[in-house]
Amino acid sequence: MKVLKMLMSLLLTLCIGLTGVTVGSAQTTDYLEWPEKTSIDPNHDWTIKWNQELDANTVNNNNIYVQHDLDKVEGVKVSLNADKKSIKVEAPEEGYSPEESYYLFVEKSVKSLKGKELMQPIKMKFTTKHVISSLHSKEEIIQKWNEYKPTFEGNPYIETPSISSPYSPGSLKPAFLEDGLNMANFVRYLTGLPDNLVLDEALNEQAQYGAVLTAANGYLSHFPEKPEDMPEGFYNIGYQATSTSNLHYAFTSSNLHFNSKQTDFIESGTLAYSVKSYMDDHGTSNLQSVGHRRWILSPQLKNIGFGYATKPSSQYSGYTQAFTPMKVFDKSGPPATSTYTTWPSAGYFPVQFFDDPATPWSIHLNYNEFLDPIIDYNGEVTVELVRKNDGKKWTFNDLDKGEKFFNVDTSGYGDSFGVIFKPDNITSYNEGEVFSIKVSGLRDINNLPVTINYEVELFDILH
């Protein structure tokens, strides 16, 4: 809280014949101007201190007030503090407008208990800072992260799968599965979607067959071949899983003894790590659609399942490959209430979830709210991305791709159209960077033009 000190004496002899000045005459009065204050929070309250106790009857909105464009700001509350030597000037309940200039006025008619007035009325200019419009505050995001961050320790298996004959799906410990579920709910929370996904036991079991099938083959495929010695029934369940799941693999230690407390963020090879990777969704084969990301952010997703199986690495001694299907083809949740979601999401966003320059940006349009820009009209979708820290600007559309990446995907992953873009000449994303995004050339279901504007400010979720 800013504290303004009035150290001048309240001399009665200098106020003989002078009276308080009204609001309407504020611009013509000879005011003592205090130094301007900048970058003030729109919800900031001022405290003004005197060197004498004040007459409470003179502490009111006629004698102390805030103006904007010559108009008095409504809703500003003025009150005498318990020490009787300081006054609190509270911001309106809705706050001041961001990036605007205001004047705080203190008129001479504020009196001490002995009836003394100010020698000269005072005014101070202050300018409010830019404010990010955010789905959640930083504090809320950190609190949610502390609730959902990985906590599993130990070996993930209740029963270890067998990836060779005789094949066995095995089973996973509930706490290991819970980490994967929590990570999926956390990323949905960031985007404003309900973080109410639940694990389905039948989907977990099916995903285990898919994990064994992909581990047995040693590669990822939604439509894998059947190993020669794998029973047909086992293969069919595994195939059903891989064809309706996000698929991922990562290298991890061969001892499979996870300890989240020893990592600053998310341990490689875990289910939680696979969800983070799905959301990154970079790589040549993923850029066109970011389909893994869009499935996890499908508004109607509710029931999910995870599988997990490992295979010794042929590339790195002492490491294994962890294969992790995530069942996401579910629509048991309620219909979408959001018009669109974005990744990274609008407002404050943890840089740990967007720190790789290979990671694409994306906007997911509810296809019940937007026309298909390819089929329904000759859409000329354009995205403008500006890094506000230095003014660097990128423009994305089908006419000027250059080294940048841009695509509009209408294939329906996650019940959405995808606008996907990735700027060039970025080596990293960093804490404190602020980006503004403008998307034009869209049309809603009534064929009316739509422009989307939002900002993203990256912050460190761990400190």
mmCIF file of N, CA and C in Angstrom, residues 159-288:
data_model
loop_
_atom_site.group_PDB
_atom_site.id
_atom_site.type_symbol
_atom_site.label_atom_id
_atom_site.label_comp_id
_atom_site.label_asym_id
_atom_site.label_seq_id
_atom_site.Cartn_x
_atom_site.Cartn_y
_atom_site.Cartn_z
ATOM 1 N N GLU A 159 1.334 -55.799 -10.680
ATOM 2 C CA GLU A 159 1.758 -57.002 -11.404
ATOM 3 C C GLU A 159 2.490 -56.550 -12.654
ATOM 4 N N THR A 160 3.714 -56.987 -12.828
ATOM 5 C CA THR A 160 4.539 -56.563 -13.965
ATOM 6 C C THR A 160 4.014 -57.185 -15.252
ATOM 7 N N PRO A 161 3.806 -56.378 -16.304
ATOM 8 C CA PRO A 161 3.339 -56.928 -17.578
ATOM 9 C C PRO A 161 4.404 -57.829 -18.215
ATOM 10 N N SER A 162 3.983 -58.701 -19.092
ATOM 11 C CA SER A 162 4.894 -59.502 -19.901
ATOM 12 C C SER A 162 4.725 -59.094 -21.354
ATOM 13 N N ILE A 163 5.827 -58.643 -21.983
ATOM 14 C CA ILE A 163 5.748 -58.165 -23.371
ATOM 15 C C ILE A 163 6.242 -59.218 -24.352
ATOM 16 N N SER A 164 6.327 -60.442 -23.889
ATOM 17 C CA SER A 164 6.647 -61.581 -24.758
ATOM 18 C C SER A 164 5.826 -62.772 -24.279
ATOM 19 N N SER A 165 5.792 -63.794 -25.082
ATOM 20 C CA SER A 165 4.957 -64.958 -24.745
ATOM 21 C C SER A 165 5.486 -65.678 -23.501
ATOM 22 N N PRO A 166 4.626 -66.023 -22.563
ATOM 23 C CA PRO A 166 3.172 -65.763 -22.548
ATOM 24 C C PRO A 166 2.865 -64.322 -22.131
ATOM 25 N N TYR A 167 2.083 -63.639 -22.932
ATOM 26 C CA TYR A 167 1.784 -62.218 -22.718
ATOM 27 C C TYR A 167 0.849 -62.030 -21.520
ATOM 28 N N SER A 168 1.088 -60.945 -20.813
ATOM 29 C CA SER A 168 0.237 -60.607 -19.660
ATOM 30 C C SER A 168 0.136 -59.087 -19.554
ATOM 31 N N PRO A 169 -1.072 -58.547 -19.347
ATOM 32 C CA PRO A 169 -1.220 -57.085 -19.297
ATOM 33 C C PRO A 169 -0.644 -56.458 -18.034
ATOM 34 N N GLY A 170 -0.588 -57.235 -16.947
ATOM 35 C CA GLY A 170 -0.138 -56.656 -15.687
ATOM 36 C C GLY A 170 -1.144 -55.636 -15.173
ATOM 37 N N SER A 171 -0.758 -54.925 -14.121
ATOM 38 C CA SER A 171 -1.637 -53.897 -13.547
ATOM 39 C C SER A 171 -0.791 -52.854 -12.828
ATOM 40 N N LEU A 172 -1.360 -51.667 -12.683
ATOM 41 C CA LEU A 172 -0.641 -50.508 -12.146
ATOM 42 C C LEU A 172 -1.156 -50.132 -10.761
ATOM 43 N N LYS A 173 -0.273 -49.543 -9.978
ATOM 44 C CA LYS A 173 -0.657 -49.080 -8.652
ATOM 45 C C LYS A 173 -1.571 -47.861 -8.767
ATOM 46 N N PRO A 174 -2.602 -47.785 -7.933
ATOM 47 C CA PRO A 174 -3.554 -46.671 -8.003
ATOM 48 C C PRO A 174 -2.890 -45.291 -7.905
ATOM 49 N N ALA A 175 -1.866 -45.146 -7.049
ATOM 50 C CA ALA A 175 -1.237 -43.840 -6.872
ATOM 51 C C ALA A 175 -0.486 -43.411 -8.127
ATOM 52 N N PHE A 176 0.060 -44.360 -8.865
ATOM 53 C CA PHE A 176 0.744 -44.064 -10.126
ATOM 54 C C PHE A 176 -0.275 -43.594 -11.171
ATOM 55 N N LEU A 177 -1.402 -44.289 -11.247
ATOM 56 C CA LEU A 177 -2.487 -43.875 -12.141
ATOM 57 C C LEU A 177 -3.022 -42.501 -11.748
ATOM 58 N N GLU A 178 -3.099 -42.266 -10.449
ATOM 59 C CA GLU A 178 -3.640 -40.994 -9.957
ATOM 60 C C GLU A 178 -2.793 -39.813 -10.412
ATOM 61 N N ASP A 179 -1.473 -39.989 -10.491
ATOM 62 C CA ASP A 179 -0.614 -38.915 -10.983
ATOM 63 C C ASP A 179 -0.957 -38.542 -12.421
ATOM 64 N N GLY A 180 -1.222 -39.562 -13.255
ATOM 65 C CA GLY A 180 -1.608 -39.283 -14.642
ATOM 66 C C GLY A 180 -2.934 -38.553 -14.722
ATOM 67 N N LEU A 181 -3.904 -39.017 -13.928
ATOM 68 C CA LEU A 181 -5.205 -38.356 -13.879
ATOM 69 C C LEU A 181 -5.066 -36.914 -13.427
ATOM 70 N N ASN A 182 -4.300 -36.678 -12.369
ATOM 71 C CA ASN A 182 -4.149 -35.331 -11.839
ATOM 72 C C ASN A 182 -3.505 -34.387 -12.849
ATOM 73 N N MET A 183 -2.530 -34.886 -13.599
ATOM 74 C CA MET A 183 -1.884 -34.036 -14.594
ATOM 75 C C MET A 183 -2.873 -33.649 -15.695
ATOM 76 N N ALA A 184 -3.694 -34.600 -16.107
ATOM 77 C CA ALA A 184 -4.708 -34.291 -17.121
ATOM 78 C C ALA A 184 -5.706 -33.267 -16.599
ATOM 79 N N ASN A 185 -6.089 -33.402 -15.349
ATOM 80 C CA ASN A 185 -7.023 -32.432 -14.776
ATOM 81 C C ASN A 185 -6.366 -31.060 -14.603
ATOM 82 N N PHE A 186 -5.077 -31.044 -14.316
ATOM 83 C CA PHE A 186 -4.398 -29.751 -14.145
ATOM 84 C C PHE A 186 -4.347 -28.971 -15.453
ATOM 85 N N VAL A 187 -4.004 -29.639 -16.550
ATOM 86 C CA VAL A 187 -3.920 -28.902 -17.818
ATOM 87 C C VAL A 187 -5.302 -28.432 -18.256
ATOM 88 N N ARG A 188 -6.329 -29.192 -17.953
ATOM 89 C CA ARG A 188 -7.681 -28.737 -18.271
ATOM 90 C C ARG A 188 -8.056 -27.528 -17.407
ATOM 91 N N TYR A 189 -7.669 -27.579 -16.152
ATOM 92 C CA TYR A 189 -7.926 -26.440 -15.267
ATOM 93 C C TYR A 189 -7.295 -25.170 -15.823
ATOM 94 N N LEU A 190 -6.070 -25.265 -16.328
ATOM 95 C CA LEU A 190 -5.393 -24.091 -16.871
ATOM 96 C C LEU A 190 -6.203 -23.428 -17.975
ATOM 97 N N THR A 191 -6.893 -24.222 -18.769
ATOM 98 C CA THR A 191 -7.632 -23.685 -19.914
ATOM 99 C C THR A 191 -9.057 -23.271 -19.570
ATOM 100 N N GLY A 192 -9.464 -23.456 -18.324
ATOM 101 C CA GLY A 192 -10.819 -23.087 -17.928
ATOM 102 C C GLY A 192 -11.827 -24.204 -18.065
ATOM 103 N N LEU A 193 -11.381 -25.383 -18.508
ATOM 104 C CA LEU A 193 -12.289 -26.529 -18.598
ATOM 105 C C LEU A 193 -12.460 -27.172 -17.223
ATOM 106 N N PRO A 194 -13.549 -27.906 -17.007
ATOM 107 C CA PRO A 194 -13.729 -28.592 -15.720
ATOM 108 C C PRO A 194 -12.605 -29.599 -15.475
ATOM 109 N N ASP A 195 -12.011 -29.560 -14.300
ATOM 110 C CA ASP A 195 -10.963 -30.525 -13.955
ATOM 111 C C ASP A 195 -11.616 -31.685 -13.196
ATOM 112 N N ASN A 196 -12.497 -32.375 -13.914
ATOM 113 C CA ASN A 196 -13.288 -33.427 -13.276
ATOM 114 C C ASN A 196 -13.179 -34.769 -13.999
ATOM 115 N N LEU A 197 -12.057 -34.986 -14.699
ATOM 116 C CA LEU A 197 -11.859 -36.292 -15.327
ATOM 117 C C LEU A 197 -11.753 -37.370 -14.247
ATOM 118 N N VAL A 198 -12.185 -38.573 -14.599
ATOM 119 C CA VAL A 198 -12.105 -39.701 -13.662
ATOM 120 C C VAL A 198 -11.498 -40.898 -14.378
ATOM 121 N N LEU A 199 -10.842 -41.750 -13.599
ATOM 122 C CA LEU A 199 -10.284 -42.987 -14.138
ATOM 123 C C LEU A 199 -11.368 -44.047 -14.243
ATOM 124 N N ASP A 200 -11.404 -44.735 -15.377
ATOM 125 C CA ASP A 200 -12.349 -45.816 -15.602
ATOM 126 C C ASP A 200 -11.572 -47.131 -15.572
ATOM 127 N N GLU A 201 -11.951 -48.035 -14.684
ATOM 128 C CA GLU A 201 -11.201 -49.281 -14.494
ATOM 129 C C GLU A 201 -11.133 -50.104 -15.773
ATOM 130 N N ALA A 202 -12.238 -50.140 -16.510
ATOM 131 C CA ALA A 202 -12.254 -50.919 -17.754
ATOM 132 C C ALA A 202 -11.323 -50.305 -18.792
ATOM 133 N N LEU A 203 -11.267 -48.961 -18.840
ATOM 134 C CA LEU A 203 -10.373 -48.294 -19.784
ATOM 135 C C LEU A 203 -8.912 -48.488 -19.381
ATOM 136 N N ASN A 204 -8.637 -48.476 -18.084
ATOM 137 C CA ASN A 204 -7.273 -48.752 -17.625
ATOM 138 C C ASN A 204 -6.831 -50.153 -18.061
ATOM 139 N N GLU A 205 -7.723 -51.122 -17.896
ATOM 140 C CA GLU A 205 -7.391 -52.500 -18.257
ATOM 141 C C GLU A 205 -7.133 -52.617 -19.754
ATOM 142 N N GLN A 206 -8.011 -52.004 -20.556
ATOM 143 C CA GLN A 206 -7.825 -52.057 -22.002
ATOM 144 C C GLN A 206 -6.522 -51.380 -22.408
ATOM 145 N N ALA A 207 -6.228 -50.224 -21.769
ATOM 146 C CA ALA A 207 -5.001 -49.502 -22.096
ATOM 147 C C ALA A 207 -3.763 -50.326 -21.755
ATOM 148 N N GLN A 208 -3.847 -51.191 -20.734
ATOM 149 C CA GLN A 208 -2.711 -52.043 -20.394
ATOM 150 C C GLN A 208 -2.386 -53.011 -21.546
ATOM 151 N N TYR A 209 -3.414 -53.539 -22.189
ATOM 152 C CA TYR A 209 -3.189 -54.397 -23.350
ATOM 153 C C TYR A 209 -2.515 -53.600 -24.472
ATOM 154 N N GLY A 210 -2.956 -52.372 -24.659
ATOM 155 C CA GLY A 210 -2.345 -51.525 -25.686
ATOM 156 C C GLY A 210 -0.897 -51.209 -25.366
ATOM 157 N N ALA A 211 -0.583 -51.002 -24.076
ATOM 158 C CA ALA A 211 0.797 -50.729 -23.676
ATOM 159 C C ALA A 211 1.694 -51.927 -23.961
ATOM 160 N N VAL A 212 1.211 -53.130 -23.639
ATOM 161 C CA VAL A 212 1.992 -54.341 -23.898
ATOM 162 C C VAL A 212 2.193 -54.541 -25.397
ATOM 163 N N LEU A 213 1.157 -54.297 -26.200
ATOM 164 C CA LEU A 213 1.266 -54.456 -27.652
ATOM 165 C C LEU A 213 2.315 -53.509 -28.235
ATOM 166 N N THR A 214 2.293 -52.227 -27.844
ATOM 167 C CA THR A 214 3.265 -51.276 -28.386
ATOM 168 C C THR A 214 4.672 -51.584 -27.872
ATOM 169 N N ALA A 215 4.789 -51.992 -26.609
ATOM 170 C CA ALA A 215 6.107 -52.336 -26.067
ATOM 171 C C ALA A 215 6.665 -53.582 -26.758
ATOM 172 N N ALA A 216 5.808 -54.547 -27.040
ATOM 173 C CA ALA A 216 6.250 -55.766 -27.716
ATOM 174 C C ALA A 216 6.792 -55.446 -29.109
ATOM 175 N N ASN A 217 6.118 -54.534 -29.804
ATOM 176 C CA ASN A 217 6.579 -54.140 -31.135
ATOM 177 C C ASN A 217 7.764 -53.186 -31.071
ATOM 178 N N GLY A 218 7.848 -52.392 -29.983
ATOM 179 C CA GLY A 218 8.955 -51.450 -29.833
ATOM 180 C C GLY A 218 8.791 -50.173 -30.601
ATOM 181 N N TYR A 219 7.581 -49.864 -31.041
ATOM 182 C CA TYR A 219 7.327 -48.606 -31.758
ATOM 183 C C TYR A 219 5.881 -48.182 -31.498
ATOM 184 N N LEU A 220 5.606 -46.894 -31.748
ATOM 185 C CA LEU A 220 4.255 -46.374 -31.569
ATOM 186 C C LEU A 220 3.483 -46.453 -32.876
ATOM 187 N N SER A 221 2.270 -46.963 -32.786
ATOM 188 C CA SER A 221 1.369 -46.964 -33.937
ATOM 189 C C SER A 221 -0.054 -47.103 -33.429
ATOM 190 N N HIS A 222 -0.940 -46.306 -33.975
ATOM 191 C CA HIS A 222 -2.352 -46.463 -33.625
ATOM 192 C C HIS A 222 -2.927 -47.740 -34.251
ATOM 193 N N PHE A 223 -2.255 -48.254 -35.276
ATOM 194 C CA PHE A 223 -2.724 -49.453 -35.974
ATOM 195 C C PHE A 223 -1.558 -50.450 -36.086
ATOM 196 N N PRO A 224 -1.134 -50.999 -34.948
ATOM 197 C CA PRO A 224 0.074 -51.834 -34.919
ATOM 198 C C PRO A 224 -0.151 -53.218 -35.518
ATOM 199 N N GLU A 225 0.949 -53.797 -35.995
ATOM 200 C CA GLU A 225 0.915 -55.178 -36.470
ATOM 201 C C GLU A 225 0.868 -56.134 -35.273
ATOM 202 N N LYS A 226 0.395 -57.327 -35.525
ATOM 203 C CA LYS A 226 0.323 -58.336 -34.461
ATOM 204 C C LYS A 226 1.638 -59.101 -34.392
ATOM 205 N N PRO A 227 2.269 -59.123 -33.225
ATOM 206 C CA PRO A 227 3.439 -59.995 -33.064
ATOM 207 C C PRO A 227 3.048 -61.442 -33.350
ATOM 208 N N GLU A 228 3.922 -62.190 -33.962
ATOM 209 C CA GLU A 228 3.584 -63.535 -34.422
ATOM 210 C C GLU A 228 3.099 -64.436 -33.296
ATOM 211 N N ASP A 229 3.701 -64.298 -32.118
ATOM 212 C CA ASP A 229 3.364 -65.219 -31.037
ATOM 213 C C ASP A 229 2.283 -64.675 -30.093
ATOM 214 N N MET A 230 1.685 -63.538 -30.428
ATOM 215 C CA MET A 230 0.655 -62.955 -29.565
ATOM 216 C C MET A 230 -0.717 -63.555 -29.886
ATOM 217 N N PRO A 231 -1.443 -64.024 -28.878
ATOM 218 C CA PRO A 231 -2.781 -64.562 -29.118
ATOM 219 C C PRO A 231 -3.695 -63.527 -29.779
ATOM 220 N N GLU A 232 -4.577 -63.989 -30.629
ATOM 221 C CA GLU A 232 -5.460 -63.093 -31.382
ATOM 222 C C GLU A 232 -6.334 -62.257 -30.451
ATOM 223 N N GLY A 233 -6.860 -62.907 -29.402
ATOM 224 C CA GLY A 233 -7.721 -62.169 -28.479
ATOM 225 C C GLY A 233 -6.975 -61.058 -27.760
ATOM 226 N N PHE A 234 -5.753 -61.338 -27.335
ATOM 227 C CA PHE A 234 -4.931 -60.329 -26.666
ATOM 228 C C PHE A 234 -4.659 -59.163 -27.627
ATOM 229 N N TYR A 235 -4.289 -59.521 -28.862
ATOM 230 C CA TYR A 235 -3.992 -58.492 -29.873
ATOM 231 C C TYR A 235 -5.211 -57.620 -30.148
ATOM 232 N N ASN A 236 -6.379 -58.212 -30.239
ATOM 233 C CA ASN A 236 -7.578 -57.429 -30.568
ATOM 234 C C ASN A 236 -7.891 -56.397 -29.485
ATOM 235 N N ILE A 237 -7.719 -56.773 -28.222
ATOM 236 C CA ILE A 237 -7.950 -55.810 -27.138
ATOM 237 C C ILE A 237 -6.904 -54.700 -27.196
ATOM 238 N N GLY A 238 -5.633 -55.096 -27.424
ATOM 239 C CA GLY A 238 -4.577 -54.097 -27.529
ATOM 240 C C GLY A 238 -4.778 -53.160 -28.690
ATOM 241 N N TYR A 239 -5.211 -53.718 -29.829
ATOM 242 C CA TYR A 239 -5.451 -52.905 -31.030
ATOM 243 C C TYR A 239 -6.596 -51.921 -30.787
ATOM 244 N N GLN A 240 -7.650 -52.372 -30.111
ATOM 245 C CA GLN A 240 -8.753 -51.486 -29.774
ATOM 246 C C GLN A 240 -8.264 -50.319 -28.925
ATOM 247 N N ALA A 241 -7.317 -50.587 -28.040
ATOM 248 C CA ALA A 241 -6.771 -49.534 -27.185
ATOM 249 C C ALA A 241 -5.917 -48.557 -27.975
ATOM 250 N N THR A 242 -4.989 -49.063 -28.771
ATOM 251 C CA THR A 242 -4.077 -48.155 -29.479
ATOM 252 C C THR A 242 -4.808 -47.300 -30.510
ATOM 253 N N SER A 243 -5.877 -47.805 -31.066
ATOM 254 C CA SER A 243 -6.602 -47.056 -32.103
ATOM 255 C C SER A 243 -7.548 -46.016 -31.516
ATOM 256 N N THR A 244 -7.685 -45.994 -30.203
ATOM 257 C CA THR A 244 -8.577 -45.006 -29.570
ATOM 258 C C THR A 244 -7.866 -44.280 -28.428
ATOM 259 N N SER A 245 -6.552 -44.146 -28.549
ATOM 260 C CA SER A 245 -5.771 -43.556 -27.462
ATOM 261 C C SER A 245 -4.744 -42.570 -27.996
ATOM 262 N N ASN A 246 -4.316 -41.644 -27.129
ATOM 263 C CA ASN A 246 -3.044 -40.965 -27.319
ATOM 264 C C ASN A 246 -1.936 -41.963 -26.983
ATOM 265 N N LEU A 247 -0.840 -41.937 -27.749
ATOM 266 C CA LEU A 247 0.265 -42.854 -27.518
ATOM 267 C C LEU A 247 1.551 -42.074 -27.270
ATOM 268 N N HIS A 248 2.385 -42.601 -26.353
ATOM 269 C CA HIS A 248 3.611 -41.897 -25.993
ATOM 270 C C HIS A 248 4.640 -42.908 -25.514
ATOM 271 N N TYR A 249 5.928 -42.584 -25.761
ATOM 272 C CA TYR A 249 6.974 -43.333 -25.082
ATOM 273 C C TYR A 249 8.081 -42.385 -24.661
ATOM 274 N N ALA A 250 8.788 -42.756 -23.621
ATOM 275 C CA ALA A 250 9.902 -41.955 -23.111
ATOM 276 C C ALA A 250 10.933 -42.887 -22.502
ATOM 277 N N PHE A 251 12.160 -42.402 -22.400
ATOM 278 C CA PHE A 251 13.212 -43.166 -21.750
ATOM 279 C C PHE A 251 13.195 -42.902 -20.245
ATOM 280 N N THR A 252 13.414 -43.958 -19.498
ATOM 281 C CA THR A 252 13.473 -43.815 -18.052
ATOM 282 C C THR A 252 14.482 -44.818 -17.498
ATOM 283 N N SER A 253 14.783 -44.682 -16.232
ATOM 284 C CA SER A 253 15.765 -45.572 -15.613
ATOM 285 C C SER A 253 15.255 -47.004 -15.608
ATOM 286 N N SER A 254 16.179 -47.941 -15.766
ATOM 287 C CA SER A 254 15.772 -49.345 -15.851
ATOM 288 C C SER A 254 15.267 -49.906 -14.532
ATOM 289 N N ASN A 255 15.575 -49.220 -13.406
ATOM 290 C CA ASN A 255 15.123 -49.772 -12.125
ATOM 291 C C ASN A 255 13.662 -49.433 -11.815
ATOM 292 N N LEU A 256 13.082 -48.524 -12.592
ATOM 293 C CA LEU A 256 11.667 -48.166 -12.443
ATOM 294 C C LEU A 256 11.294 -47.851 -10.993
ATOM 295 N N HIS A 257 12.152 -47.120 -10.329
ATOM 296 C CA HIS A 257 11.828 -46.701 -8.964
ATOM 297 C C HIS A 257 11.700 -45.177 -8.978
ATOM 298 N N PHE A 258 10.472 -44.725 -9.172
ATOM 299 C CA PHE A 258 10.237 -43.286 -9.314
ATOM 300 C C PHE A 258 10.216 -42.598 -7.955
ATOM 301 N N ASN A 259 10.662 -41.352 -7.947
ATOM 302 C CA ASN A 259 10.672 -40.555 -6.721
ATOM 303 C C ASN A 259 10.465 -39.097 -7.101
ATOM 304 N N SER A 260 9.225 -38.675 -7.101
ATOM 305 C CA SER A 260 8.902 -37.316 -7.528
ATOM 306 C C SER A 260 9.534 -36.265 -6.644
ATOM 307 N N LYS A 261 9.844 -36.605 -5.399
ATOM 308 C CA LYS A 261 10.418 -35.622 -4.488
ATOM 309 C C LYS A 261 11.832 -35.229 -4.901
ATOM 310 N N GLN A 262 12.470 -36.047 -5.737
ATOM 311 C CA GLN A 262 13.827 -35.751 -6.164
ATOM 312 C C GLN A 262 13.869 -34.942 -7.453
ATOM 313 N N THR A 263 12.719 -34.626 -8.012
ATOM 314 C CA THR A 263 12.674 -33.846 -9.246
ATOM 315 C C THR A 263 12.032 -32.500 -8.967
ATOM 316 N N ASP A 264 12.451 -31.485 -9.750
ATOM 317 C CA ASP A 264 11.865 -30.152 -9.605
ATOM 318 C C ASP A 264 10.508 -30.056 -10.282
ATOM 319 N N PHE A 265 10.264 -30.966 -11.219
ATOM 320 C CA PHE A 265 9.036 -30.802 -12.004
ATOM 321 C C PHE A 265 8.345 -32.142 -12.209
ATOM 322 N N ILE A 266 8.572 -32.802 -13.324
ATOM 323 C CA ILE A 266 7.884 -34.060 -13.619
ATOM 324 C C ILE A 266 8.923 -35.081 -14.076
ATOM 325 N N GLU A 267 8.915 -36.247 -13.475
ATOM 326 C CA GLU A 267 9.918 -37.263 -13.764
ATOM 327 C C GLU A 267 9.624 -37.966 -15.084
ATOM 328 N N SER A 268 10.653 -38.081 -15.926
ATOM 329 C CA SER A 268 10.510 -38.720 -17.231
ATOM 330 C C SER A 268 10.076 -40.172 -17.069
ATOM 331 N N GLY A 269 9.236 -40.605 -18.012
ATOM 332 C CA GLY A 269 8.807 -41.994 -18.011
ATOM 333 C C GLY A 269 7.583 -42.289 -17.193
ATOM 334 N N THR A 270 7.017 -41.278 -16.535
ATOM 335 C CA THR A 270 5.809 -41.472 -15.732
ATOM 336 C C THR A 270 4.571 -41.146 -16.559
ATOM 337 N N LEU A 271 3.405 -41.519 -16.045
ATOM 338 C CA LEU A 271 2.156 -41.162 -16.715
ATOM 339 C C LEU A 271 1.967 -39.652 -16.735
ATOM 340 N N ALA A 272 2.343 -38.997 -15.640
ATOM 341 C CA ALA A 272 2.232 -37.537 -15.596
ATOM 342 C C ALA A 272 3.080 -36.896 -16.690
ATOM 343 N N TYR A 273 4.275 -37.453 -16.907
ATOM 344 C CA TYR A 273 5.168 -36.932 -17.946
ATOM 345 C C TYR A 273 4.550 -37.119 -19.332
ATOM 346 N N SER A 274 3.867 -38.226 -19.540
ATOM 347 C CA SER A 274 3.248 -38.456 -20.852
ATOM 348 C C SER A 274 2.171 -37.425 -21.136
ATOM 349 N N VAL A 275 1.397 -37.052 -20.118
ATOM 350 C CA VAL A 275 0.363 -36.031 -20.317
ATOM 351 C C VAL A 275 1.007 -34.698 -20.684
ATOM 352 N N LYS A 276 2.081 -34.324 -19.982
ATOM 353 C CA LYS A 276 2.812 -33.099 -20.322
ATOM 354 C C LYS A 276 3.293 -33.151 -21.777
ATOM 355 N N SER A 277 3.786 -34.304 -22.224
ATOM 356 C CA SER A 277 4.265 -34.451 -23.600
ATOM 357 C C SER A 277 3.132 -34.348 -24.613
ATOM 358 N N TYR A 278 1.982 -34.931 -24.280
ATOM 359 C CA TYR A 278 0.824 -34.787 -25.170
ATOM 360 C C TYR A 278 0.471 -33.311 -25.362
ATOM 361 N N MET A 279 0.574 -32.537 -24.300
ATOM 362 C CA MET A 279 0.223 -31.126 -24.389
ATOM 363 C C MET A 279 1.276 -30.338 -25.163
ATOM 364 N N ASP A 280 2.543 -30.743 -25.080
ATOM 365 C CA ASP A 280 3.575 -30.110 -25.911
ATOM 366 C C ASP A 280 3.280 -30.363 -27.386
ATOM 367 N N ASP A 281 3.003 -31.599 -27.722
ATOM 368 C CA ASP A 281 2.551 -31.996 -29.065
ATOM 369 C C ASP A 281 3.416 -31.454 -30.198
ATOM 370 N N HIS A 282 4.739 -31.348 -29.970
ATOM 371 C CA HIS A 282 5.576 -30.902 -31.074
ATOM 372 C C HIS A 282 6.094 -32.102 -31.862
ATOM 373 N N GLY A 283 6.807 -31.840 -32.896
ATOM 374 C CA GLY A 283 7.235 -32.896 -33.813
ATOM 375 C C GLY A 283 6.491 -32.761 -35.126
ATOM 376 N N THR A 284 7.155 -33.118 -36.198
ATOM 377 C CA THR A 284 6.607 -32.922 -37.547
ATOM 378 C C THR A 284 5.241 -33.567 -37.720
ATOM 379 N N SER A 285 5.065 -34.770 -37.188
ATOM 380 C CA SER A 285 3.805 -35.482 -37.400
ATOM 381 C C SER A 285 2.667 -34.927 -36.564
ATOM 382 N N ASN A 286 2.972 -34.129 -35.544
ATOM 383 C CA ASN A 286 1.934 -33.617 -34.653
ATOM 384 C C ASN A 286 1.529 -32.180 -34.932
ATOM 385 N N LEU A 287 2.417 -31.409 -35.576
ATOM 386 C CA LEU A 287 2.170 -29.983 -35.759
ATOM 387 C C LEU A 287 0.884 -29.692 -36.517
ATOM 388 N N GLN A 288 0.579 -30.492 -37.513
ATOM 389 C CA GLN A 288 -0.564 -30.195 -38.378
ATOM 390 C C GLN A 288 -1.881 -30.124 -37.617
#
